[in-house]
């Protein structure tokens, strides 16, 4: 099995290199970010430091690791945080994150890479987030007697760890000192597989969004755009979401405005969004200075890092991804006490299911569904407020995972 795993890693890297040659920008960043990684790391590390390593696949996992990272640093100001990413979508956005002392791409999971990387950074403890399981890194940490903790981990019955052929993958789990899992199902699955070293801590994203809501910035241009109007804030959207939303705006023309923040921000995507909403007056955020914001139907967010502050301006939120690979972060919206809407592909996301159950969110299948929900709540403000309050109460009730992890970790 190790032969197949090693072959798969090498084929993956080859495929990324091939994609980069043919112009895939994300693949190029993946390759370029790992060039001369040994030299880059050796040049910046200061000998004799106490280091803790946090690894996140991408931006979403970073948001889960971030509360633990920041609180750990506050409690232990002498330690240095090494933060690594697998994906460019995490690294490129957070490469200047001030909460970490060192930020790198994680080299591909080969035996030599894992040995060299760990010997270079010499972490005292290691935290991986949610889904990240890498054979060589895990086994090298185990061999080096460096404790590895999984935070916001989640397991499902169909996971490869629990299949009849899953022995190779279960061996990775044996390298983990402690699992901080999101729910009881994950704890039970681990226990049935022979692992009793787990604690139900919940999802650290709840702590993060609660903190984000407290720190939300006033954005004058957005405030001018809204001007007491009903606003739908659509975050992390894809083209499939936008095709639904444009029909909703046609149905509700004149009665609601839209703030839209696409999941990917690049020239091609911005042009695609502008084309989709060509029948409306659209203003891009970066071109909105000195404009009469009240004259526009749609505010298109064409930069990164604003979404968590944007939801505060909405009466309704739409979270993208539910018509493709899966919905994005519903908690960022729910924490502001507004009803949250998303597409049908949400079943892998426990928080989405629980938001639906408590009445704080609504799954939609068409533009007619969105129109119906907005019209219903527009005629009944008390019902809209109750729905939003239910979602916010749910988020608040789930906060506290970070403190639980650090208490257990320090015990």
CSV table of C-alpha atoms in Angstrom, one decimal:
chain,number,residue,atom,x,y,z
A,1,UNK,CA,0.0,0.0,0.0
A,2,UNK,CA,2.9,2.4,0.7
A,3,UNK,CA,4.1,1.9,-2.9
A,4,UNK,CA,0.6,3.0,-4.2
A,5,UNK,CA,0.5,5.9,-1.8
A,6,UNK,CA,4.0,7.1,-2.8
A,7,UNK,CA,3.1,6.7,-6.5
A,8,UNK,CA,-0.1,8.7,-6.0
A,9,UNK,CA,1.8,11.6,-4.4
A,10,UNK,CA,4.3,11.7,-7.3
A,11,UNK,CA,1.6,11.5,-9.9
A,12,UNK,CA,-0.3,14.3,-8.1
A,13,UNK,CA,2.8,16.5,-8.2
A,14,UNK,CA,3.4,15.6,-11.8
A,15,UNK,CA,-0.2,16.6,-12.7
A,16,UNK,CA,0.3,19.9,-10.9
A,17,UNK,CA,3.5,20.6,-12.8
A,18,UNK,CA,1.8,19.8,-16.0
A,19,UNK,CA,-1.1,22.1,-15.2
A,20,UNK,CA,1.3,24.9,-14.4
A,21,UNK,CA,3.1,24.5,-17.8
A,22,UNK,CA,-0.3,24.8,-19.5
A,23,UNK,CA,-1.1,28.1,-17.7
A,24,UNK,CA,-3.0,27.1,-14.6
A,25,UNK,CA,-2.2,29.9,-12.2
A,26,UNK,CA,-3.1,28.1,-9.0
A,27,UNK,CA,-0.9,25.2,-10.1
A,28,UNK,CA,1.9,27.6,-10.8
A,29,UNK,CA,1.7,29.1,-7.4
A,30,UNK,CA,1.7,25.6,-5.8
A,31,UNK,CA,4.9,24.7,-7.7
A,32,UNK,CA,6.7,28.1,-7.3
A,33,UNK,CA,5.8,28.4,-3.6
A,34,UNK,CA,7.7,25.1,-3.0
A,35,UNK,CA,10.9,25.9,-5.0
A,36,UNK,CA,14.0,25.9,-2.9
A,37,UNK,CA,11.9,25.4,0.2
A,38,UNK,CA,14.8,24.0,2.3
A,39,UNK,CA,16.9,27.1,1.6
A,40,UNK,CA,14.0,29.5,2.4
A,41,UNK,CA,13.3,27.8,5.7
A,42,UNK,CA,17.0,27.5,6.7
A,43,UNK,CA,17.6,31.2,6.0
A,44,UNK,CA,14.8,32.5,8.3
A,45,UNK,CA,14.7,30.2,11.3
A,46,UNK,CA,16.5,31.4,14.4
A,47,UNK,CA,18.4,28.6,16.3
A,48,UNK,CA,17.2,27.8,19.8
A,49,UNK,CA,13.6,28.9,19.4
A,50,UNK,CA,10.7,27.0,20.9
A,51,UNK,CA,8.3,26.3,18.0
A,52,UNK,CA,4.8,25.0,17.6
A,53,UNK,CA,3.7,23.9,14.1
A,54,UNK,CA,0.2,24.5,12.8
A,55,UNK,CA,-0.8,23.1,9.5
A,56,UNK,CA,-3.9,24.0,7.5
A,57,UNK,CA,-4.9,22.7,4.0
A,58,UNK,CA,-6.5,26.0,2.9
A,59,UNK,CA,-8.3,29.1,4.1
A,60,UNK,CA,-11.2,27.4,5.7
A,61,UNK,CA,-9.0,25.2,7.8
A,62,UNK,CA,-6.9,28.2,8.7
A,63,UNK,CA,-10.0,29.8,10.2
A,64,UNK,CA,-10.4,26.7,12.4
A,65,UNK,CA,-6.8,26.7,13.5
A,66,UNK,CA,-6.6,30.4,14.0
A,67,UNK,CA,-8.4,30.7,17.4
A,68,UNK,CA,-6.2,28.0,18.9
A,69,UNK,CA,-3.0,29.6,17.4
A,70,UNK,CA,-3.8,33.0,18.7
A,71,UNK,CA,-4.8,32.0,22.1
A,72,UNK,CA,-1.8,29.7,22.5
A,73,UNK,CA,0.5,32.5,21.5
A,74,UNK,CA,-1.2,34.8,24.0
A,75,UNK,CA,-0.8,32.3,26.8
A,76,UNK,CA,2.8,31.4,25.8
A,77,UNK,CA,4.4,34.6,24.3
A,78,UNK,CA,7.8,33.0,24.1
A,79,UNK,CA,6.9,30.4,21.5
A,80,UNK,CA,7.2,30.8,17.8
A,81,UNK,CA,4.4,29.7,15.5
A,82,UNK,CA,5.2,28.0,12.3
A,83,UNK,CA,2.1,28.0,10.0
A,84,UNK,CA,2.0,25.9,6.8
A,85,UNK,CA,-0.5,25.6,4.0
A,86,UNK,CA,-1.1,22.9,1.4
A,87,UNK,CA,-3.1,25.1,-1.0
A,88,UNK,CA,-2.3,28.5,-2.6
A,89,UNK,CA,-5.8,29.7,-1.8
A,90,UNK,CA,-4.8,29.6,1.8
A,91,UNK,CA,-1.1,30.6,1.6
A,92,UNK,CA,-1.5,33.5,-0.9
A,93,UNK,CA,-4.2,35.1,1.2
A,94,UNK,CA,-2.6,34.6,4.6
A,95,UNK,CA,1.2,34.7,3.8
A,96,UNK,CA,1.4,37.9,5.8
A,97,UNK,CA,-0.7,36.9,8.7
A,98,UNK,CA,0.8,38.6,11.8
A,99,UNK,CA,-0.2,35.9,14.2
A,100,UNK,CA,2.4,33.4,12.9
A,101,UNK,CA,6.2,33.9,13.1
A,102,UNK,CA,6.9,31.8,10.0
A,103,UNK,CA,4.6,30.9,7.1
A,104,UNK,CA,5.5,28.3,4.5
A,105,UNK,CA,4.0,25.9,2.0
A,106,UNK,CA,4.1,22.4,3.2
A,107,UNK,CA,6.3,20.3,0.9
A,108,UNK,CA,4.7,17.3,-0.8
A,109,UNK,CA,4.3,14.3,1.5
A,110,UNK,CA,7.4,12.2,0.6
A,111,UNK,CA,9.6,10.4,3.2
A,112,UNK,CA,12.6,12.7,2.5
A,113,UNK,CA,10.5,15.9,2.5
A,114,UNK,CA,8.9,15.0,5.8
A,115,UNK,CA,12.2,14.1,7.5
A,116,UNK,CA,14.0,17.2,6.3
A,117,UNK,CA,11.1,19.6,7.0
A,118,UNK,CA,10.6,18.3,10.6
A,119,UNK,CA,14.3,18.3,11.3
A,120,UNK,CA,14.5,21.9,10.1
A,121,UNK,CA,11.6,23.4,12.1
A,122,UNK,CA,12.1,21.1,15.1
A,123,UNK,CA,8.6,21.7,16.5
A,124,UNK,CA,7.8,20.9,20.1
A,125,UNK,CA,4.2,20.2,19.3
A,126,UNK,CA,2.1,20.0,16.2
A,127,UNK,CA,-1.5,20.8,15.4
A,128,UNK,CA,-3.2,19.7,12.1
A,129,UNK,CA,-6.8,20.8,11.3
A,130,UNK,CA,-9.8,18.9,10.3
A,131,UNK,CA,-9.1,16.6,7.2
A,132,UNK,CA,-5.3,16.8,6.9
A,133,UNK,CA,-3.8,13.3,7.1
A,134,UNK,CA,-0.3,12.7,5.6
A,135,UNK,CA,1.4,9.4,6.0
A,136,UNK,CA,5.1,10.4,6.0
A,137,UNK,CA,4.7,13.5,8.1
A,138,UNK,CA,2.6,11.7,10.7
A,139,UNK,CA,5.0,8.7,11.0
A,140,UNK,CA,8.0,11.0,11.1
A,141,UNK,CA,6.5,13.0,14.0
A,142,UNK,CA,5.7,9.7,15.8
A,143,UNK,CA,9.2,8.4,15.3
A,144,UNK,CA,10.6,11.8,16.6
A,145,UNK,CA,8.3,11.6,19.6
A,146,UNK,CA,6.7,15.0,18.8
A,147,UNK,CA,3.1,15.1,19.9
A,148,UNK,CA,0.5,15.6,17.1
A,149,UNK,CA,-3.0,17.0,17.8
A,150,UNK,CA,-5.9,17.1,15.4
A,151,UNK,CA,-8.3,20.0,16.0
A,152,UNK,CA,-11.8,20.4,14.7
A,153,UNK,CA,-11.5,16.9,13.3
A,154,UNK,CA,-14.6,15.2,11.9
A,155,UNK,CA,-15.2,11.6,10.8
A,156,UNK,CA,-18.0,10.0,9.0
A,157,UNK,CA,-19.0,6.3,8.6
A,158,UNK,CA,-18.0,6.2,5.0
A,159,UNK,CA,-14.5,7.5,5.6
A,160,UNK,CA,-11.6,5.4,4.3
A,161,UNK,CA,-10.3,5.0,7.9
A,162,UNK,CA,-13.2,2.7,8.7
A,163,UNK,CA,-13.4,0.6,5.5
A,164,UNK,CA,-12.2,-3.0,5.4
A,165,UNK,CA,-9.3,-1.9,3.3
A,166,UNK,CA,-8.5,1.0,5.6
A,167,UNK,CA,-5.6,-0.5,7.6
A,168,UNK,CA,-3.0,1.8,5.9
A,169,UNK,CA,-5.1,4.9,6.7
A,170,UNK,CA,-5.8,3.8,10.3
A,171,UNK,CA,-2.1,3.5,10.9
A,172,UNK,CA,-1.9,7.3,10.3
A,173,UNK,CA,-4.4,7.7,13.1
A,174,UNK,CA,-2.1,5.8,15.5
A,175,UNK,CA,0.4,8.7,15.1
A,176,UNK,CA,-2.0,11.2,16.7
A,177,UNK,CA,-1.6,12.0,20.4
A,178,UNK,CA,-5.1,13.4,20.7
A,179,UNK,CA,-8.1,14.1,18.5
A,180,UNK,CA,-10.3,17.1,19.3
A,181,UNK,CA,-13.4,16.2,17.3
A,182,UNK,CA,-16.4,18.2,16.3
A,183,UNK,CA,-19.2,15.8,17.4
A,184,UNK,CA,-20.1,12.6,19.2
A,185,UNK,CA,-20.4,10.6,16.0
A,186,UNK,CA,-16.7,11.2,15.3
A,187,UNK,CA,-15.8,10.2,18.8
A,188,UNK,CA,-17.8,7.0,18.5
A,189,UNK,CA,-16.3,6.1,15.1
A,190,UNK,CA,-12.8,6.5,16.5
A,191,UNK,CA,-13.7,4.4,19.6
A,192,UNK,CA,-15.1,1.6,17.4
A,193,UNK,CA,-11.9,1.6,15.4
A,194,UNK,CA,-9.9,1.3,18.7
A,195,UNK,CA,-9.0,4.9,19.4
A,196,UNK,CA,-10.0,6.2,22.8
A,197,UNK,CA,-7.8,9.4,22.7
A,198,UNK,CA,-10.5,11.8,21.6
A,199,UNK,CA,-12.4,14.7,23.1
A,200,UNK,CA,-15.6,16.3,21.7
A,201,UNK,CA,-14.5,19.9,21.7
A,202,UNK,CA,-16.7,21.2,18.9
A,203,UNK,CA,-15.7,23.3,16.0
A,204,UNK,CA,-13.3,26.2,16.6
A,205,UNK,CA,-14.9,28.1,13.7
A,206,UNK,CA,-17.7,29.1,16.1
A,207,UNK,CA,-15.2,30.9,18.3
A,208,UNK,CA,-13.7,32.5,15.2
A,209,UNK,CA,-16.9,33.9,13.8
A,210,UNK,CA,-18.1,35.2,17.2
A,211,UNK,CA,-14.8,37.1,17.5
A,212,UNK,CA,-15.1,38.3,13.9
A,213,UNK,CA,-18.5,39.7,14.6
A,214,UNK,CA,-17.1,41.6,17.6
A,215,UNK,CA,-14.4,43.1,15.4
A,216,UNK,CA,-16.5,43.8,12.3
A,217,UNK,CA,-15.4,47.0,10.6
A,218,UNK,CA,-17.7,49.8,9.5
A,219,UNK,CA,-17.4,50.1,5.7
A,220,UNK,CA,-18.7,53.6,4.7
A,221,UNK,CA,-19.1,52.8,1.0
A,222,UNK,CA,-21.2,49.7,1.8
A,223,UNK,CA,-23.3,51.7,4.3
A,224,UNK,CA,-24.0,54.3,1.6
A,225,UNK,CA,-25.0,51.5,-0.9
A,226,UNK,CA,-27.5,50.1,1.6
A,227,UNK,CA,-29.2,53.3,2.7
A,228,UNK,CA,-32.1,51.7,4.7
A,229,UNK,CA,-32.9,49.3,1.8
A,230,UNK,CA,-33.4,45.6,2.1
A,231,UNK,CA,-30.1,44.0,1.2
A,232,UNK,CA,-29.2,40.4,0.3
A,233,UNK,CA,-25.5,39.7,1.0
A,234,UNK,CA,-24.3,36.8,-1.2
A,235,UNK,CA,-20.9,35.4,-0.1
A,236,UNK,CA,-18.5,33.0,-1.7
A,237,UNK,CA,-20.6,32.6,-4.8
A,238,UNK,CA,-19.9,30.5,-7.9
A,239,UNK,CA,-21.4,30.9,-11.4
A,240,UNK,CA,-24.2,28.5,-10.6
A,241,UNK,CA,-25.2,30.6,-7.6
A,242,UNK,CA,-25.1,33.8,-9.6
A,243,UNK,CA,-27.5,32.3,-12.3
A,244,UNK,CA,-30.0,31.7,-9.5
A,245,UNK,CA,-29.5,35.1,-7.9
A,246,UNK,CA,-29.9,37.1,-11.1
A,247,UNK,CA,-33.4,35.6,-11.6
A,248,UNK,CA,-34.2,36.4,-8.0
A,249,UNK,CA,-33.3,40.0,-8.6
A,250,UNK,CA,-35.5,40.1,-11.7
A,251,UNK,CA,-38.4,38.7,-9.6
A,252,UNK,CA,-37.8,41.3,-6.8
A,253,UNK,CA,-36.6,44.2,-9.0
A,254,UNK,CA,-36.7,47.4,-7.1
A,255,UNK,CA,-37.4,45.9,-3.7
A,256,UNK,CA,-34.0,44.5,-2.8
A,257,UNK,CA,-30.4,45.3,-3.4
A,258,UNK,CA,-27.5,42.8,-3.7
A,259,UNK,CA,-24.0,42.7,-2.3
A,260,UNK,CA,-22.1,39.9,-3.9
A,261,UNK,CA,-18.6,38.6,-3.0
A,262,UNK,CA,-17.5,35.8,-5.4
A,263,UNK,CA,-15.5,32.9,-4.0
A,264,UNK,CA,-12.7,33.6,-6.4
A,265,UNK,CA,-11.5,37.1,-7.2
A,266,UNK,CA,-9.7,37.4,-10.6
A,267,UNK,CA,-10.2,39.3,-13.8
A,268,UNK,CA,-12.0,36.4,-15.5
A,269,UNK,CA,-14.4,35.8,-12.6
A,270,UNK,CA,-15.2,39.5,-12.2
A,271,UNK,CA,-16.0,39.8,-15.9
A,272,UNK,CA,-18.2,36.7,-15.6
A,273,UNK,CA,-20.2,38.2,-12.8
A,274,UNK,CA,-20.6,41.5,-14.6
A,275,UNK,CA,-21.9,39.6,-17.7
A,276,UNK,CA,-24.4,37.6,-15.6
A,277,UNK,CA,-25.8,40.7,-14.0
A,278,UNK,CA,-25.6,42.9,-17.1
A,279,UNK,CA,-29.3,43.8,-16.9
A,280,UNK,CA,-28.7,45.7,-13.6
A,281,UNK,CA,-26.7,48.6,-12.5
A,282,UNK,CA,-23.5,47.1,-11.0
A,283,UNK,CA,-20.7,49.0,-9.2
A,284,UNK,CA,-17.4,47.3,-8.3
A,285,UNK,CA,-16.2,48.1,-4.8
A,286,UNK,CA,-12.7,49.2,-5.9
A,287,UNK,CA,-14.3,51.7,-8.4
A,288,UNK,CA,-17.0,53.0,-6.1
A,289,UNK,CA,-15.2,56.0,-4.6
A,290,UNK,CA,-17.1,59.3,-5.3
A,291,UNK,CA,-20.0,57.4,-6.9
A,292,UNK,CA,-23.6,57.9,-6.0
A,293,UNK,CA,-24.0,54.5,-4.3
A,294,UNK,CA,-27.8,54.8,-4.0
A,295,UNK,CA,-28.1,54.6,-7.8
A,296,UNK,CA,-26.8,51.0,-8.1
A,297,UNK,CA,-28.7,47.7,-7.7
A,298,UNK,CA,-25.6,45.6,-7.1
A,299,UNK,CA,-22.3,46.1,-5.2
A,300,UNK,CA,-19.7,43.7,-6.5
A,301,UNK,CA,-16.9,43.0,-4.0
A,302,UNK,CA,-13.7,42.7,-6.1
A,303,UNK,CA,-11.2,42.3,-3.3
A,304,UNK,CA,-10.5,39.9,-0.6
A,305,UNK,CA,-10.9,40.0,3.2
A,306,UNK,CA,-14.2,41.9,3.5
A,307,UNK,CA,-16.9,39.2,3.6
A,308,UNK,CA,-17.0,38.6,7.4
A,309,UNK,CA,-17.8,42.3,7.8
A,310,UNK,CA,-20.2,42.5,5.0
A,311,UNK,CA,-22.9,40.3,6.4
A,312,UNK,CA,-23.7,42.8,9.1
A,313,UNK,CA,-25.3,45.0,6.4
A,314,UNK,CA,-27.7,42.4,5.1
A,315,UNK,CA,-31.3,41.6,6.0
A,316,UNK,CA,-30.7,38.2,4.4
A,317,UNK,CA,-27.6,36.2,3.6
A,318,UNK,CA,-26.9,33.8,0.7
A,319,UNK,CA,-23.9,31.4,1.1
A,320,UNK,CA,-22.5,30.0,-2.2
A,321,UNK,CA,-21.3,26.6,-3.2
A,322,UNK,CA,-24.5,24.7,-2.6
A,323,UNK,CA,-25.0,24.1,-6.3
A,324,UNK,CA,-21.5,22.7,-6.8
A,325,UNK,CA,-19.0,21.0,-4.5
A,326,UNK,CA,-20.6,22.1,-1.2
A,327,UNK,CA,-21.5,25.3,0.7
A,328,UNK,CA,-19.0,27.6,2.2
A,329,UNK,CA,-19.0,29.2,5.7
A,330,UNK,CA,-22.6,29.7,6.9
A,331,UNK,CA,-21.5,30.6,10.4
A,332,UNK,CA,-20.0,33.9,9.2
A,333,UNK,CA,-23.4,35.0,8.2
A,334,UNK,CA,-25.5,33.4,10.9
A,335,UNK,CA,-23.6,35.1,13.7
A,336,UNK,CA,-25.1,38.5,12.6
A,337,UNK,CA,-28.6,37.3,13.4
A,338,UNK,CA,-30.0,37.2,9.8
A,339,UNK,CA,-31.7,34.3,7.9
A,340,UNK,CA,-29.2,32.3,5.9
A,341,UNK,CA,-30.0,30.7,2.5
A,342,UNK,CA,-27.9,28.2,0.6
A,343,UNK,CA,-28.2,25.6,-2.1
A,344,UNK,CA,-29.1,21.8,-1.8
A,345,UNK,CA,-25.5,20.5,-1.5
A,346,UNK,CA,-25.1,20.9,2.3
A,347,UNK,CA,-25.4,17.4,3.7
A,348,UNK,CA,-21.7,17.1,4.6
A,349,UNK,CA,-21.9,20.2,6.8
A,350,UNK,CA,-23.2,19.6,10.2
A,351,UNK,CA,-23.6,23.2,11.1
A,352,UNK,CA,-25.8,23.8,8.0
A,353,UNK,CA,-28.1,20.9,9.0
A,354,UNK,CA,-28.3,22.3,12.6
A,355,UNK,CA,-29.0,25.8,11.4
A,356,UNK,CA,-31.9,24.4,9.3
A,357,UNK,CA,-33.2,22.5,12.3
A,358,UNK,CA,-33.2,25.5,14.5
A,359,UNK,CA,-34.9,27.7,11.9
A,360,UNK,CA,-32.0,30.0,11.3
A,361,UNK,CA,-31.3,28.8,7.7
A,362,UNK,CA,-33.2,27.7,4.6
A,363,UNK,CA,-32.1,25.4,1.8
A,364,UNK,CA,-33.2,26.5,-1.7
A,365,UNK,CA,-33.4,24.8,-5.1
A,366,UNK,CA,-34.3,27.6,-7.3
A,367,UNK,CA,-34.7,31.4,-7.6
A,368,UNK,CA,-38.4,31.0,-6.8
A,369,UNK,CA,-37.4,29.6,-3.4
A,370,UNK,CA,-35.3,32.6,-2.6
A,371,UNK,CA,-38.0,35.0,-3.8
A,372,UNK,CA,-40.6,33.3,-1.7
A,373,UNK,CA,-38.5,33.4,1.5
A,374,UNK,CA,-37.6,37.1,1.0
A,375,UNK,CA,-41.1,38.1,0.2
A,376,UNK,CA,-42.5,36.2,3.2
A,377,UNK,CA,-40.0,37.8,5.6
A,378,UNK,CA,-40.4,41.2,4.0
A,379,UNK,CA,-44.1,41.1,5.0
A,380,UNK,CA,-43.3,39.8,8.5
A,381,UNK,CA,-40.3,41.5,10.1
A,382,UNK,CA,-40.9,39.7,13.4
A,383,UNK,CA,-40.6,36.3,11.8
A,384,UNK,CA,-37.4,37.4,10.0
A,385,UNK,CA,-36.0,38.6,13.3
A,386,UNK,CA,-36.9,35.3,15.0
A,387,UNK,CA,-35.2,33.3,12.3
A,388,UNK,CA,-32.1,35.4,12.5
A,389,UNK,CA,-32.0,35.2,16.3
A,390,UNK,CA,-32.3,31.5,16.2
A,391,UNK,CA,-29.3,31.2,14.0
A,392,UNK,CA,-27.3,33.6,16.2
A,393,UNK,CA,-28.3,31.8,19.3
A,394,UNK,CA,-27.1,28.5,17.8
A,395,UNK,CA,-23.7,29.9,16.9
A,396,UNK,CA,-23.2,31.5,20.3
A,397,UNK,CA,-24.2,28.2,22.0
A,398,UNK,CA,-21.5,26.3,20.1
A,399,UNK,CA,-18.6,28.7,21.0
A,400,UNK,CA,-15.9,27.5,23.5
A,401,UNK,CA,-14.0,24.8,21.6
A,402,UNK,CA,-10.7,26.8,21.7
A,403,UNK,CA,-10.7,27.1,25.5
A,404,UNK,CA,-11.6,23.4,25.9
A,405,UNK,CA,-8.7,22.4,23.6
A,406,UNK,CA,-6.2,24.5,25.4
A,407,UNK,CA,-7.3,23.3,28.8
A,408,UNK,CA,-6.9,19.7,27.7
A,409,UNK,CA,-3.7,20.4,25.9
A,410,UNK,CA,-2.2,22.1,28.9
A,411,UNK,CA,-3.4,19.5,31.4
